Amino acid sequence: MNAPAKIEIPSTDIAVVVEQTPEIVLTDKAQRESFYEHIQREVDAFEPDTSTEKGRKAIKSLAYKITRTKTAIDDAGKKLNEEARARINAVDAERRSVKEKLTALATAVRQPLTDWEDFEAERVETCRAIIAGFKASSVVTIEDTEASVRARGGDVWKTELNADLFGEMLPEAEAAKALAIDTLKAAMARLAKEEADRAELDRLRAEQAEREERERAEREAREAEERRAAEEKAAEERRIAAEKAEAERIERAKQEAAEQAQREAAAAAQREIDEANRRAAEAERAAQVERDRIAAEEAERQAEAKRLADEQAAREADQAHRSAVMKAAKEAIMTCGVDEDTAKKIVLLIRAGEVPNVSLRF
């Protein structure tokens, strides 16, 4: 859709134009600014009045008018977008069709070269794999034996190097194969010697183990005889020790019986002494209880006398304090021209609580 032609419109008629062709606000900047100015002047000139029903309706009418114009402009913009999207979609569809056709044509033209590149890549990968196999076969690990190295060397030797397949990589392949064969031959010789050395070492170890087993059996027989003789000697020593221990036990029993008799006699004498001491202690405790009772009674009398004296002193001090407070109150009242007798009566009335809301604090 083509943009509307630019038209010079008086500001007083811009509202009518926008109402008829709202898309002009979106496509013509000058008309848009003129429309904004017209709306702003109308808003500035409007004097809102919320005190009357008519004034409130006028506010609502102006707001609705602006909202309605906004909706018309927004709908016009949506329509412009839909038309633009339709044109863009049509161009995109044609563009995709052209792209697909030319891409297919370019692929068909390049296909022979692509096929050759794929074949060449596969050929090079195959050659690299064979060369890598030579290098991997030449690696001898600690688990290898002369037989496993010989088998791997036979596989390398039987691998044919086709000049048509390897092409410019043939020298590299031949060098890798020759190096692998030389390496495996050297490893075979080394492993064969190592295996022979291990076999000899195993034979010597077997002979050594046989000697050690024979010596162990002889040593165990000697040790068994020594243990038997030691056990017989230990049994005889235990018998002698048992007889000696029994004799010592009998002698110790006799001595313990004599000591027990002495202890029982001493215990009987000690019991008599303890009984006498107990009776003396009981007599002393009874005397002490009587002394404590007398002392407690005396302490109670003294405490009661002190309490009475303290209460009397407290009463006298309180009375002196109250007299001083009342005297001070009386003298204060006399400063107002009251005679002493009347001031004294006033103080006594206050003390008795006869004067409302007035009291003496002692």
Short mmCIF file of C-alpha atoms in Angstrom, two decimals:
data_model
loop_
_atom_site.label_atom_id
_atom_site.label_comp_id
_atom_site.label_asym_id
_atom_site.label_seq_id
_atom_site.Cartn_x
_atom_site.Cartn_y
_atom_site.Cartn_z
CA MET A 1 0.00 0.00 0.00
CA ASN A 2 1.42 3.41 -1.02
CA ALA A 3 1.83 6.12 1.62
CA PRO A 4 -0.88 8.83 1.48
CA ALA A 5 0.17 12.01 -0.38
CA LYS A 6 1.33 14.86 1.82
CA ILE A 7 -1.49 17.44 2.12
CA GLU A 8 -1.34 20.82 3.76
CA ILE A 9 -4.36 20.96 6.07
CA PRO A 10 -5.40 23.87 8.28
CA SER A 11 -4.97 23.09 11.92
CA THR A 12 -8.72 23.65 12.52
CA ASP A 13 -9.52 20.75 10.13
CA ILE A 14 -6.80 18.27 11.21
CA ALA A 15 -9.13 16.43 13.59
CA VAL A 16 -11.58 15.75 10.75
CA VAL A 17 -8.77 14.50 8.47
CA VAL A 18 -7.40 12.14 11.17
CA GLU A 19 -10.86 10.83 11.84
CA GLN A 20 -11.29 10.03 8.11
CA THR A 21 -7.71 8.79 7.39
CA PRO A 22 -6.07 7.91 10.76
CA GLU A 23 -3.01 6.32 9.05
CA ILE A 24 -1.82 9.85 8.09
CA VAL A 25 -0.57 10.26 11.69
CA LEU A 26 1.72 7.23 11.18
CA THR A 27 3.05 8.14 7.72
CA ASP A 28 3.34 11.93 7.75
CA LYS A 29 5.44 13.48 10.50
CA ALA A 30 4.25 17.07 9.79
CA GLN A 31 0.59 16.05 9.98
CA ARG A 32 1.33 14.02 13.12
CA GLU A 33 2.92 17.00 14.86
CA SER A 34 0.03 19.22 13.71
CA PHE A 35 -2.46 16.72 15.10
CA TYR A 36 -0.62 16.52 18.46
CA GLU A 37 -0.62 20.32 18.69
CA HIS A 38 -4.33 20.47 17.88
CA ILE A 39 -5.16 17.90 20.57
CA GLN A 40 -2.90 19.68 23.10
CA ARG A 41 -4.60 23.05 22.39
CA GLU A 42 -7.97 21.47 22.85
CA VAL A 43 -6.88 19.91 26.15
CA ASP A 44 -5.28 23.17 27.32
CA ALA A 45 -8.43 25.12 26.49
CA PHE A 46 -10.66 22.64 28.30
CA GLU A 47 -11.56 23.59 31.87
CA PRO A 48 -12.64 20.51 33.83
CA ASP A 49 -15.52 20.93 36.29
CA THR A 50 -16.35 18.02 38.60
CA SER A 51 -18.91 19.94 40.66
CA THR A 52 -21.78 19.33 38.20
CA GLU A 53 -23.09 16.35 36.26
CA LYS A 54 -22.61 18.27 32.99
CA GLY A 55 -18.99 19.08 33.84
CA ARG A 56 -18.20 15.45 34.71
CA LYS A 57 -19.81 14.26 31.46
CA ALA A 58 -17.70 16.80 29.54
CA ILE A 59 -14.49 15.37 31.10
CA LYS A 60 -15.60 11.84 30.24
CA SER A 61 -16.51 12.89 26.66
CA LEU A 62 -13.14 14.51 25.97
CA ALA A 63 -11.24 11.50 27.37
CA TYR A 64 -13.37 9.11 25.29
CA LYS A 65 -12.77 11.23 22.15
CA ILE A 66 -8.97 11.03 22.63
CA THR A 67 -9.14 7.26 23.36
CA ARG A 68 -11.31 6.64 20.29
CA THR A 69 -8.83 8.53 18.09
CA LYS A 70 -5.95 6.50 19.61
CA THR A 71 -7.78 3.24 18.82
CA ALA A 72 -8.44 4.31 15.21
CA ILE A 73 -4.76 5.20 14.70
CA ASP A 74 -3.64 1.90 16.28
CA ASP A 75 -6.01 -0.12 14.04
CA ALA A 76 -4.73 1.76 10.98
CA GLY A 77 -1.16 0.90 12.00
CA LYS A 78 -2.05 -2.79 12.34
CA LYS A 79 -3.54 -2.76 8.85
CA LEU A 80 -0.41 -1.11 7.41
CA ASN A 81 1.72 -3.81 9.13
CA GLU A 82 -0.42 -6.61 7.74
CA GLU A 83 -0.09 -5.25 4.19
CA ALA A 84 3.68 -4.87 4.62
CA ARG A 85 4.01 -8.41 6.00
CA ALA A 86 2.05 -9.79 3.04
CA ARG A 87 4.50 -8.15 0.61
CA ILE A 88 7.50 -9.40 2.66
CA ASN A 89 6.12 -12.96 2.76
CA ALA A 90 5.65 -12.98 -1.01
CA VAL A 91 9.23 -11.83 -1.59
CA ASP A 92 10.56 -14.44 0.94
CA ALA A 93 8.69 -17.23 -0.85
CA GLU A 94 10.20 -16.31 -4.23
CA ARG A 95 13.62 -15.89 -2.64
CA ARG A 96 13.47 -19.37 -1.11
CA SER A 97 12.40 -20.90 -4.43
CA VAL A 98 15.28 -19.25 -6.33
CA LYS A 99 17.74 -20.25 -3.59
CA GLU A 100 16.64 -23.91 -3.64
CA LYS A 101 16.80 -24.18 -7.46
CA LEU A 102 20.24 -22.53 -7.77
CA THR A 103 21.62 -24.55 -4.81
CA ALA A 104 20.49 -27.80 -6.46
CA LEU A 105 22.04 -26.72 -9.77
CA ALA A 106 25.37 -25.79 -8.13
CA THR A 107 25.41 -29.14 -6.27
CA ALA A 108 24.83 -31.06 -9.52
CA VAL A 109 27.60 -29.13 -11.31
CA ARG A 110 30.08 -29.81 -8.45
CA GLN A 111 29.09 -33.47 -7.89
CA PRO A 112 31.98 -35.04 -9.92
CA LEU A 113 34.52 -33.04 -7.90
CA THR A 114 32.70 -33.89 -4.66
CA ASP A 115 32.78 -37.61 -5.52
CA TRP A 116 36.52 -37.42 -6.28
CA GLU A 117 37.21 -35.53 -2.99
CA ASP A 118 35.24 -38.14 -1.03
CA PHE A 119 37.15 -40.98 -2.68
CA GLU A 120 40.47 -39.22 -2.14
CA ALA A 121 39.67 -38.57 1.54
CA GLU A 122 38.75 -42.25 2.01
CA ARG A 123 41.95 -43.36 0.24
CA VAL A 124 44.14 -41.10 2.39
CA GLU A 125 42.33 -42.27 5.54
CA THR A 126 42.94 -45.93 4.57
CA CYS A 127 46.65 -45.25 3.95
CA ARG A 128 46.96 -43.36 7.24
CA ALA A 129 45.32 -46.26 9.04
CA ILE A 130 47.78 -48.79 7.53
CA ILE A 131 50.77 -46.59 8.44
CA ALA A 132 49.37 -46.09 11.95
CA GLY A 133 48.99 -49.89 12.17
CA PHE A 134 52.69 -50.33 11.34
CA LYS A 135 53.62 -47.86 14.08
CA ALA A 136 51.29 -49.46 16.62
CA SER A 137 52.60 -52.95 15.81
CA SER A 138 56.17 -51.82 16.47
CA VAL A 139 55.34 -50.84 20.05
CA VAL A 140 56.50 -53.64 22.39
CA THR A 141 54.93 -53.69 25.88
CA ILE A 142 55.83 -55.53 29.06
CA GLU A 143 53.07 -58.09 28.36
CA ASP A 144 54.61 -59.10 25.00
CA THR A 145 56.38 -62.45 24.48
CA GLU A 146 58.68 -63.66 21.71
CA ALA A 147 55.71 -65.52 20.17
CA SER A 148 53.34 -62.50 20.22
CA VAL A 149 56.02 -60.24 18.67
CA ARG A 150 56.76 -62.89 16.01
CA ALA A 151 53.04 -63.11 15.08
CA ARG A 152 52.73 -59.31 14.87
CA GLY A 153 55.90 -59.11 12.73
CA GLY A 154 54.46 -61.73 10.33
CA ASP A 155 51.32 -59.63 9.89
CA VAL A 156 53.40 -56.54 9.10
CA TRP A 157 55.60 -58.47 6.67
CA LYS A 158 52.57 -59.86 4.79
CA THR A 159 50.94 -56.42 4.36
CA GLU A 160 51.30 -55.36 0.70
CA LEU A 161 51.84 -51.71 -0.23
CA ASN A 162 49.84 -50.99 -3.40
CA ALA A 163 51.41 -48.08 -5.31
CA ASP A 164 48.07 -47.11 -6.86
CA LEU A 165 46.47 -46.93 -3.42
CA PHE A 166 49.29 -45.11 -1.61
CA GLY A 167 50.40 -42.81 -4.45
CA GLU A 168 52.58 -40.03 -3.04
CA MET A 169 52.34 -41.65 0.44
CA LEU A 170 54.14 -44.85 -0.70
CA PRO A 171 57.64 -43.81 0.56
CA GLU A 172 56.18 -42.96 3.98
CA ALA A 173 54.38 -46.31 4.14
CA GLU A 174 57.49 -48.29 3.07
CA ALA A 175 59.61 -46.50 5.69
CA ALA A 176 57.03 -47.18 8.45
CA LYS A 177 56.83 -50.88 7.45
CA ALA A 178 60.63 -51.30 7.36
CA LEU A 179 61.02 -49.57 10.73
CA ALA A 180 58.32 -51.78 12.27
CA ILE A 181 59.96 -54.96 10.95
CA ASP A 182 63.41 -53.91 12.23
CA THR A 183 61.98 -52.95 15.62
CA LEU A 184 60.09 -56.24 15.98
CA LYS A 185 63.13 -58.29 14.93
CA ALA A 186 65.23 -56.61 17.61
CA ALA A 187 62.43 -57.14 20.16
CA MET A 188 62.18 -60.84 19.21
CA ALA A 189 65.88 -61.34 19.83
CA ARG A 190 65.72 -59.48 23.14
CA LEU A 191 62.59 -61.32 24.32
CA ALA A 192 64.04 -64.73 23.30
CA LYS A 193 67.13 -64.01 25.43
CA GLU A 194 65.01 -62.74 28.31
CA GLU A 195 62.81 -65.85 28.17
CA ALA A 196 65.88 -68.11 28.18
CA ASP A 197 67.29 -66.15 31.11
CA ARG A 198 63.99 -66.46 32.96
CA ALA A 199 63.90 -70.21 32.34
CA GLU A 200 67.42 -70.57 33.80
CA LEU A 201 66.46 -68.36 36.70
CA ASP A 202 63.34 -70.45 37.32
CA ARG A 203 65.50 -73.64 37.35
CA LEU A 204 67.91 -72.11 39.86
CA ARG A 205 65.01 -70.89 42.00
CA ALA A 206 63.47 -74.40 41.96
CA GLU A 207 66.74 -75.93 43.13
CA GLN A 208 67.04 -73.26 45.84
CA ALA A 209 63.45 -73.89 46.95
CA GLU A 210 64.14 -77.67 47.15
CA ARG A 211 67.22 -77.07 49.34
CA GLU A 212 65.29 -74.65 51.53
CA GLU A 213 62.44 -77.17 51.95
CA ARG A 214 64.90 -79.92 52.95
CA GLU A 215 66.62 -77.60 55.44
CA ARG A 216 63.23 -76.51 56.81
CA ALA A 217 62.18 -80.15 57.44
CA GLU A 218 65.45 -80.87 59.27
CA ARG A 219 65.11 -77.67 61.32
CA GLU A 220 61.53 -78.50 62.29
CA ALA A 221 62.60 -82.02 63.42
CA ARG A 222 65.34 -80.53 65.63
CA GLU A 223 62.98 -77.95 67.04
CA ALA A 224 60.37 -80.65 67.81
CA GLU A 225 62.96 -82.71 69.74
CA GLU A 226 64.10 -79.61 71.62
CA ARG A 227 60.51 -78.77 72.51
CA ARG A 228 59.88 -82.32 73.81
CA ALA A 229 62.99 -82.22 76.03
CA ALA A 230 62.06 -78.72 77.24
CA GLU A 231 58.51 -79.87 78.07
CA GLU A 232 59.81 -82.87 80.09
CA LYS A 233 62.20 -80.60 82.00
CA ALA A 234 59.42 -78.06 82.60
CA ALA A 235 57.10 -80.84 83.90
CA GLU A 236 59.75 -82.03 86.40
CA GLU A 237 60.37 -78.46 87.52
CA ARG A 238 56.61 -77.94 87.98
CA ARG A 239 56.37 -81.14 90.12
CA ILE A 240 59.23 -80.02 92.35
CA ALA A 241 57.78 -76.54 92.61
CA ALA A 242 54.35 -77.99 93.52
CA GLU A 243 55.81 -80.11 96.33
CA LYS A 244 57.71 -77.10 97.64
CA ALA A 245 54.61 -74.92 97.39
CA GLU A 246 52.53 -77.50 99.35
CA ALA A 247 55.11 -77.63 102.12
CA GLU A 248 55.21 -73.83 102.25
CA ARG A 249 51.38 -73.74 102.31
CA ILE A 250 51.23 -76.08 105.34
CA GLU A 251 53.82 -74.01 107.17
CA ARG A 252 52.04 -70.79 106.26
CA ALA A 253 48.71 -72.23 107.50
CA LYS A 254 50.25 -73.04 110.89
CA GLN A 255 51.71 -69.52 111.14
CA GLU A 256 48.41 -67.91 110.08
CA ALA A 257 46.52 -69.95 112.74
CA ALA A 258 48.88 -68.71 115.45
CA GLU A 259 48.60 -65.11 114.19
CA GLN A 260 44.80 -65.43 114.07
CA ALA A 261 44.71 -66.53 117.72
CA GLN A 262 46.87 -63.54 118.68
CA ARG A 263 44.59 -61.19 116.69
CA GLU A 264 41.44 -62.56 118.33
CA ALA A 265 42.90 -62.07 121.84
CA ALA A 266 43.99 -58.54 120.98
CA ALA A 267 40.55 -57.84 119.46
CA ALA A 268 38.78 -59.00 122.64
CA ALA A 269 40.96 -56.71 124.74
CA GLN A 270 40.39 -53.84 122.34
CA ARG A 271 36.61 -54.38 122.49
CA GLU A 272 36.68 -54.00 126.29
CA ILE A 273 38.69 -50.78 125.92
CA ASP A 274 36.32 -49.50 123.18
CA GLU A 275 33.25 -50.21 125.37
CA ALA A 276 34.75 -48.26 128.26
CA ASN A 277 35.60 -45.39 125.91
CA ARG A 278 32.07 -45.49 124.45
CA ARG A 279 30.43 -45.20 127.86
CA ALA A 280 32.75 -42.28 128.76
CA ALA A 281 31.97 -40.59 125.45
CA GLU A 282 28.21 -40.98 125.99
CA ALA A 283 28.51 -39.39 129.41
CA GLU A 284 30.51 -36.52 127.94
CA ARG A 285 27.94 -36.08 125.13
CA ALA A 286 25.09 -35.91 127.66
CA ALA A 287 26.95 -33.29 129.67
CA GLN A 288 27.70 -31.33 126.50
CA VAL A 289 24.02 -31.47 125.44
CA GLU A 290 23.02 -30.00 128.83
CA ARG A 291 25.65 -27.28 128.53
CA ASP A 292 24.47 -26.50 124.97
CA ARG A 293 20.83 -26.32 126.16
CA ILE A 294 21.71 -23.85 128.90
CA ALA A 295 23.80 -21.75 126.49
CA ALA A 296 20.96 -21.77 123.93
CA GLU A 297 18.44 -20.60 126.49
CA GLU A 298 20.80 -17.81 127.54
CA ALA A 299 21.33 -16.81 123.91
CA GLU A 300 17.57 -16.75 123.33
CA ARG A 301 17.07 -14.48 126.37
CA GLN A 302 19.80 -12.14 125.17
CA ALA A 303 18.38 -12.11 121.58
CA GLU A 304 14.86 -11.35 122.88
CA ALA A 305 16.20 -8.55 125.05
CA LYS A 306 18.13 -7.10 122.08
CA ARG A 307 15.04 -7.36 119.85
CA LEU A 308 12.88 -5.51 122.40
CA ALA A 309 15.58 -2.84 122.82
CA ASP A 310 15.89 -2.47 119.01
CA GLU A 311 12.11 -2.13 118.64
CA GLN A 312 11.99 0.49 121.40
CA ALA A 313 14.85 2.42 119.80
CA ALA A 314 13.10 2.23 116.40
CA ARG A 315 9.83 3.48 117.89
CA GLU A 316 11.64 6.34 119.65
CA ALA A 317 13.52 7.25 116.45
CA ASP A 318 10.27 7.16 114.42
CA GLN A 319 8.52 9.29 117.02
CA ALA A 320 11.37 11.79 117.03
CA HIS A 321 11.28 11.90 113.20
CA ARG A 322 7.52 12.43 113.11
CA SER A 323 7.79 15.15 115.78
CA ALA A 324 10.50 16.88 113.74
CA VAL A 325 8.39 16.68 110.54
CA MET A 326 5.30 18.02 112.34
CA LYS A 327 7.36 20.78 114.00
CA ALA A 328 8.77 21.82 110.63
CA ALA A 329 5.23 21.86 109.17
CA LYS A 330 3.95 23.93 112.11
CA GLU A 331 6.78 26.45 111.79
CA ALA A 332 6.17 26.70 108.04
CA ILE A 333 2.47 27.47 108.64
CA MET A 334 3.39 30.06 111.28
CA THR A 335 5.39 31.96 108.66
CA CYS A 336 2.01 32.86 107.12
CA GLY A 337 1.05 34.86 110.25
CA VAL A 338 -0.77 32.01 112.10
CA ASP A 339 -0.13 31.72 115.82
CA GLU A 340 1.59 28.62 117.20
CA ASP A 341 -1.51 27.04 118.77
CA THR A 342 -3.54 27.37 115.55
CA ALA A 343 -0.61 26.10 113.46
CA LYS A 344 -0.32 23.08 115.76
CA LYS A 345 -4.04 22.32 115.33
CA ILE A 346 -3.74 22.54 111.54
CA VAL A 347 -0.83 20.10 111.59
CA LEU A 348 -2.81 17.67 113.78
CA LEU A 349 -5.79 17.91 111.37
CA ILE A 350 -3.49 17.11 108.40
CA ARG A 351 -1.98 14.19 110.31
CA ALA A 352 -5.45 12.87 111.12
CA GLY A 353 -6.39 13.10 107.40
CA GLU A 354 -9.09 15.67 108.04
CA VAL A 355 -7.76 18.10 105.40
CA PRO A 356 -8.69 16.76 101.91
CA ASN A 357 -5.82 16.13 99.44
CA VAL A 358 -3.19 17.20 102.02
CA SER A 359 -0.92 14.80 103.91
CA LEU A 360 2.37 14.70 105.79
CA ARG A 361 5.20 12.50 104.42
CA PHE A 362 7.30 10.96 107.21
#
